[in-house]
mmCIF file of C-alpha atoms in Angstrom:
data_model
loop_
_atom_site.group_PDB
_atom_site.id
_atom_site.type_symbol
_atom_site.label_atom_id
_atom_site.label_comp_id
_atom_site.label_asym_id
_atom_site.label_seq_id
_atom_site.Cartn_x
_atom_site.Cartn_y
_atom_site.Cartn_z
ATOM 1 C CA LYS A 1 212.672 49.706 15.780
ATOM 2 C CA GLN A 2 215.057 51.892 13.874
ATOM 3 C CA GLU A 3 217.073 54.301 16.089
ATOM 4 C CA VAL A 4 219.205 56.923 14.787
ATOM 5 C CA THR A 5 222.191 58.534 16.760
ATOM 6 C CA GLN A 6 224.198 61.549 16.134
ATOM 7 C CA ILE A 7 227.636 62.233 17.592
ATOM 8 C CA PRO A 8 228.736 64.467 18.944
ATOM 9 C CA ALA A 9 225.699 66.484 19.838
ATOM 10 C CA ALA A 10 227.470 69.729 19.746
ATOM 11 C CA LEU A 11 230.657 70.902 18.119
ATOM 12 C CA SER A 12 232.554 74.225 18.184
ATOM 13 C CA VAL A 13 235.593 74.746 15.749
ATOM 14 C CA PRO A 14 237.640 77.672 14.571
ATOM 15 C CA GLU A 15 237.039 78.669 10.822
ATOM 16 C CA GLY A 16 239.052 76.693 8.097
ATOM 17 C CA GLU A 17 238.886 73.314 10.118
ATOM 18 C CA ASN A 18 237.896 70.189 8.419
ATOM 19 C CA LEU A 19 235.285 68.252 10.423
ATOM 20 C CA VAL A 20 233.371 65.026 10.432
ATOM 21 C CA LEU A 21 229.823 64.548 11.914
ATOM 22 C CA ASN A 22 228.563 61.003 12.693
ATOM 23 C CA CYS A 23 225.518 59.204 12.297
ATOM 24 C CA SER A 24 224.632 55.551 13.215
ATOM 25 C CA PHE A 25 221.408 53.806 12.923
ATOM 26 C CA THR A 26 220.470 50.395 14.079
ATOM 27 C CA ASP A 27 218.725 48.554 11.362
ATOM 28 C CA SER A 28 220.510 48.233 7.969
ATOM 29 C CA ALA A 29 217.313 47.847 6.045
ATOM 30 C CA ILE A 30 217.138 51.420 4.870
ATOM 31 C CA TYR A 31 216.079 52.770 1.394
ATOM 32 C CA ASN A 32 218.279 55.884 1.682
ATOM 33 C CA LEU A 33 220.036 58.246 4.157
ATOM 34 C CA GLN A 34 219.682 62.056 3.979
ATOM 35 C CA TRP A 35 221.517 64.859 5.492
ATOM 36 C CA PHE A 36 219.855 68.142 6.478
ATOM 37 C CA ARG A 37 220.726 71.478 7.754
ATOM 38 C CA GLN A 38 218.689 73.287 10.001
ATOM 39 C CA ASP A 39 219.249 77.089 10.938
ATOM 40 C CA PRO A 40 217.728 78.165 14.323
ATOM 41 C CA GLY A 41 213.891 78.555 14.209
ATOM 42 C CA LYS A 42 213.808 77.484 10.468
ATOM 43 C CA GLY A 43 212.855 74.401 8.540
ATOM 44 C CA LEU A 44 215.279 71.923 7.180
ATOM 45 C CA THR A 45 217.399 72.166 4.003
ATOM 46 C CA SER A 46 218.277 68.791 2.245
ATOM 47 C CA LEU A 47 222.105 68.818 1.686
ATOM 48 C CA LEU A 48 222.897 65.209 0.326
ATOM 49 C CA LEU A 49 220.844 62.042 -0.226
ATOM 50 C CA ILE A 50 222.644 58.712 -0.443
ATOM 51 C CA GLN A 51 220.639 55.892 -1.870
ATOM 52 C CA SER A 52 221.116 52.393 -0.050
ATOM 53 C CA SER A 53 223.265 51.080 -3.181
ATOM 54 C CA GLN A 54 225.524 54.064 -3.055
ATOM 55 C CA ARG A 55 228.623 54.718 -0.943
ATOM 56 C CA GLU A 56 229.078 58.362 -0.804
ATOM 57 C CA GLN A 57 227.946 61.728 -2.353
ATOM 58 C CA THR A 58 229.641 64.902 -2.794
ATOM 59 C CA SER A 59 228.374 68.604 -3.156
ATOM 60 C CA GLY A 60 230.758 71.411 -2.813
ATOM 61 C CA ARG A 61 232.664 71.220 0.416
ATOM 62 C CA LEU A 62 230.242 68.553 1.648
ATOM 63 C CA ASN A 63 231.004 64.816 1.276
ATOM 64 C CA ALA A 64 228.707 62.207 2.887
ATOM 65 C CA SER A 65 229.533 58.464 3.064
ATOM 66 C CA LEU A 66 227.331 55.476 3.852
ATOM 67 C CA ASP A 67 228.180 51.985 5.183
ATOM 68 C CA LYS A 68 224.841 50.253 5.439
ATOM 69 C CA SER A 69 226.330 47.090 6.725
ATOM 70 C CA SER A 70 227.791 48.705 9.788
ATOM 71 C CA GLY A 71 224.958 51.217 10.254
ATOM 72 C CA ARG A 72 227.118 54.238 9.772
ATOM 73 C CA SER A 73 227.293 57.493 7.962
ATOM 74 C CA THR A 74 229.590 60.483 8.117
ATOM 75 C CA LEU A 75 229.257 63.977 6.898
ATOM 76 C CA TYR A 76 232.594 65.465 6.028
ATOM 77 C CA ILE A 77 232.707 69.335 5.847
ATOM 78 C CA ALA A 78 236.024 70.618 4.345
ATOM 79 C CA ALA A 79 237.327 74.114 5.252
ATOM 80 C CA SER A 80 234.614 75.104 7.470
ATOM 81 C CA GLN A 81 233.240 78.701 7.515
ATOM 82 C CA PRO A 82 231.203 80.682 9.952
ATOM 83 C CA GLY A 83 228.145 80.258 7.557
ATOM 84 C CA ASP A 84 228.153 76.541 8.262
ATOM 85 C CA SER A 85 227.118 77.108 11.756
ATOM 86 C CA ALA A 86 223.884 75.278 12.064
ATOM 87 C CA THR A 87 222.225 72.080 13.363
ATOM 88 C CA TYR A 88 222.997 69.015 11.101
ATOM 89 C CA LEU A 89 220.486 66.229 10.958
ATOM 90 C CA CYS A 90 220.702 62.839 9.328
ATOM 91 C CA ALA A 91 217.674 60.760 8.637
ATOM 92 C CA VAL A 92 217.120 57.278 7.293
ATOM 93 C CA SER A 93 214.229 56.144 5.006
ATOM 94 C CA ILE A 94 212.456 52.974 6.024
ATOM 95 C CA ALA A 95 209.566 52.920 3.481
ATOM 96 C CA TYR A 96 209.878 52.712 -0.321
ATOM 97 C CA ASN A 97 208.486 55.507 -2.372
ATOM 98 C CA THR A 98 207.593 57.763 0.552
ATOM 99 C CA ASP A 99 209.690 60.110 2.814
ATOM 100 C CA LYS A 100 208.843 58.337 6.234
ATOM 101 C CA LEU A 101 212.086 59.392 7.739
ATOM 102 C CA ILE A 102 213.702 58.540 11.257
ATOM 103 C CA PHE A 103 215.613 61.562 12.214
ATOM 104 C CA GLY A 104 218.621 61.661 14.553
ATOM 105 C CA THR A 105 218.605 64.492 17.266
ATOM 106 C CA GLY A 106 221.309 66.346 15.250
ATOM 107 C CA THR A 107 224.684 67.791 15.838
ATOM 108 C CA ARG A 108 224.737 71.482 16.473
ATOM 109 C CA LEU A 109 227.873 73.041 14.929
ATOM 110 C CA GLN A 110 229.319 76.461 15.525
ATOM 111 C CA VAL A 111 232.129 77.686 13.395
ATOM 112 C CA PHE A 112 233.833 80.737 14.798
ATOM 113 C CA PRO A 113 236.062 83.318 12.914
ATOM 114 C CA SER B 1 210.115 76.363 -9.145
ATOM 115 C CA GLN B 2 208.357 74.570 -6.274
ATOM 116 C CA THR B 3 207.706 76.471 -2.942
ATOM 117 C CA ILE B 4 206.042 75.472 0.176
ATOM 118 C CA HIS B 5 204.244 77.767 2.632
ATOM 119 C CA GLN B 6 203.382 77.298 6.261
ATOM 120 C CA TRP B 7 201.268 79.620 8.368
ATOM 121 C CA PRO B 8 201.397 81.090 10.990
ATOM 122 C CA ALA B 9 205.001 81.093 11.779
ATOM 123 C CA THR B 10 204.364 81.344 15.587
ATOM 124 C CA LEU B 11 201.137 80.575 17.578
ATOM 125 C CA VAL B 12 200.346 80.859 21.267
ATOM 126 C CA GLN B 13 197.075 78.872 22.325
ATOM 127 C CA PRO B 14 195.578 78.118 25.735
ATOM 128 C CA VAL B 15 194.967 74.470 26.623
ATOM 129 C CA GLY B 16 191.762 73.256 25.447
ATOM 130 C CA SER B 17 191.450 75.464 22.472
ATOM 131 C CA PRO B 18 191.193 74.260 18.918
ATOM 132 C CA LEU B 19 194.075 74.281 16.455
ATOM 133 C CA SER B 20 194.433 74.791 12.694
ATOM 134 C CA LEU B 21 197.805 74.859 10.942
ATOM 135 C CA GLU B 22 197.837 75.142 7.048
ATOM 136 C CA CYS B 23 200.428 74.049 4.597
ATOM 137 C CA THR B 24 200.388 74.632 0.818
ATOM 138 C CA VAL B 25 202.651 73.763 -2.001
ATOM 139 C CA GLU B 26 203.151 75.374 -5.264
ATOM 140 C CA GLY B 27 204.734 74.518 -8.498
ATOM 141 C CA THR B 28 204.134 70.703 -8.554
ATOM 142 C CA SER B 29 201.307 68.161 -8.739
ATOM 143 C CA ASN B 30 200.281 65.160 -6.502
ATOM 144 C CA PRO B 31 203.159 65.520 -4.105
ATOM 145 C CA ASN B 32 203.387 63.245 -0.988
ATOM 146 C CA LEU B 33 202.938 65.732 2.133
ATOM 147 C CA TYR B 34 203.990 65.266 5.558
ATOM 148 C CA TRP B 35 203.704 66.872 8.962
ATOM 149 C CA TYR B 36 206.526 66.230 11.472
ATOM 150 C CA ARG B 37 206.977 67.652 14.890
ATOM 151 C CA GLN B 38 210.225 68.731 16.658
ATOM 152 C CA ALA B 39 209.986 68.811 20.399
ATOM 153 C CA ALA B 40 212.414 70.490 22.626
ATOM 154 C CA GLY B 41 215.491 68.389 22.977
ATOM 155 C CA ARG B 42 213.941 65.608 20.800
ATOM 156 C CA GLY B 43 214.556 64.690 17.127
ATOM 157 C CA LEU B 44 211.782 65.129 14.396
ATOM 158 C CA GLN B 45 208.851 62.774 14.569
ATOM 159 C CA LEU B 46 206.649 62.070 11.731
ATOM 160 C CA LEU B 47 202.984 62.646 12.640
ATOM 161 C CA PHE B 48 200.958 62.331 9.345
ATOM 162 C CA TYR B 49 201.654 61.831 5.781
ATOM 163 C CA SER B 50 199.507 61.737 2.551
ATOM 164 C CA VAL B 51 199.989 60.318 -0.773
ATOM 165 C CA GLY B 52 197.033 61.937 -2.323
ATOM 166 C CA ILE B 53 193.807 64.104 -1.752
ATOM 167 C CA GLY B 54 191.713 62.411 1.130
ATOM 168 C CA GLN B 55 194.401 59.840 1.920
ATOM 169 C CA ILE B 56 195.994 60.418 5.391
ATOM 170 C CA SER B 57 198.222 58.019 7.261
ATOM 171 C CA SER B 58 198.749 58.449 10.954
ATOM 172 C CA GLU B 59 202.192 57.429 12.411
ATOM 173 C CA VAL B 60 201.525 57.903 16.220
ATOM 174 C CA PRO B 61 198.505 58.006 18.214
ATOM 175 C CA GLN B 62 197.950 61.447 19.468
ATOM 176 C CA ASN B 63 195.605 64.571 20.004
ATOM 177 C CA LEU B 64 196.063 65.690 16.448
ATOM 178 C CA SER B 65 194.416 64.933 13.154
ATOM 179 C CA ALA B 66 195.443 65.904 9.398
ATOM 180 C CA SER B 67 193.389 66.637 6.314
ATOM 181 C CA ARG B 68 194.206 66.951 2.700
ATOM 182 C CA PRO B 69 191.097 68.553 1.102
ATOM 183 C CA GLN B 70 193.083 69.920 -2.066
ATOM 184 C CA ASP B 71 195.965 68.239 -3.973
ATOM 185 C CA ARG B 72 198.450 70.755 -2.592
ATOM 186 C CA GLN B 73 196.956 71.776 0.755
ATOM 187 C CA PHE B 74 197.563 69.940 4.131
ATOM 188 C CA ILE B 75 195.917 70.882 7.383
ATOM 189 C CA LEU B 76 196.976 69.873 10.790
ATOM 190 C CA SER B 77 194.325 70.123 13.526
ATOM 191 C CA SER B 78 193.179 69.660 16.926
ATOM 192 C CA LYS B 79 189.739 70.005 18.719
ATOM 193 C CA LYS B 80 191.124 70.625 22.130
ATOM 194 C CA LEU B 81 195.108 71.366 22.631
ATOM 195 C CA LEU B 82 197.028 69.837 25.339
ATOM 196 C CA LEU B 83 200.401 71.188 27.002
ATOM 197 C CA SER B 84 202.281 68.282 25.281
ATOM 198 C CA ASP B 85 201.085 69.591 21.897
ATOM 199 C CA SER B 86 203.808 72.310 22.199
ATOM 200 C CA GLY B 87 206.592 72.086 19.689
ATOM 201 C CA PHE B 88 207.756 72.970 16.263
ATOM 202 C CA TYR B 89 205.619 71.804 13.505
ATOM 203 C CA LEU B 90 207.134 71.321 10.031
ATOM 204 C CA CYS B 91 205.297 70.551 6.737
ATOM 205 C CA ALA B 92 207.189 68.993 4.007
ATOM 206 C CA TRP B 93 206.636 67.697 0.581
ATOM 207 C CA SER B 94 208.392 65.296 -2.079
ATOM 208 C CA LEU B 95 207.578 63.804 -5.451
ATOM 209 C CA LYS B 96 207.164 60.009 -4.347
ATOM 210 C CA GLY B 97 210.506 59.848 -3.149
ATOM 211 C CA PRO B 98 213.452 61.792 -1.744
ATOM 212 C CA PRO B 99 214.521 64.465 -1.292
ATOM 213 C CA LEU B 100 212.165 65.961 1.234
ATOM 214 C CA HIS B 101 211.562 69.731 0.991
ATOM 215 C CA PHE B 102 210.587 71.405 4.339
ATOM 216 C CA GLY B 103 208.575 74.582 5.114
ATOM 217 C CA ASN B 104 209.723 77.072 7.607
ATOM 218 C CA GLY B 105 207.710 75.819 10.558
ATOM 219 C CA THR B 106 205.274 76.967 12.934
ATOM 220 C CA ARG B 107 206.245 77.319 16.647
ATOM 221 C CA LEU B 108 203.206 76.316 18.843
ATOM 222 C CA THR B 109 203.305 77.109 22.394
ATOM 223 C CA VAL B 110 200.241 75.734 24.463
ATOM 224 C CA THR B 111 199.811 77.640 27.738
#
């Protein structure tokens, strides 16, 4: 059974820091991995999608890497800003052509001025 | 552009009452549709998904059911709510693959 773990559960950093969020999964047989952002009381916003054949994806100040064989992904946020404060969730896809995702419990990030 | 609408945003219902949550998607055709639940302190759990009208797959045994009466409409229902049905319900859509696009969710409190 696929399990997804995110470390740390919470993180508080001053503005401007570069930071790394970690995601690990127990079964390497995944189709893709997605990183989402969730603001309090809101739905999820897709940030980055990494297909199983890819090693990393970048969008602006965000960079996500995937090491499928070791069951790990990291989300790197450069030059963090207070607007980055949110919960970040990773999820792995376990079925082709559908979004049957297994989610981690998230990392709650606070960036203070 | 595509948009997804979920309503209501919040709902307080007594135990034993029925439930109907609605989700509609605009700007696309034949999407895959999903219902996820986020319980306090737990990750998101997939409840149902649908790849077409009238086609529903259930992921976990529970007190809930789903229906897809139209291409872009997905409904989550219960005949009698339980306390354990409380949570944050999220509807989502995709076009036969990632990424997944979520609605703003419904906060359900069963009292």
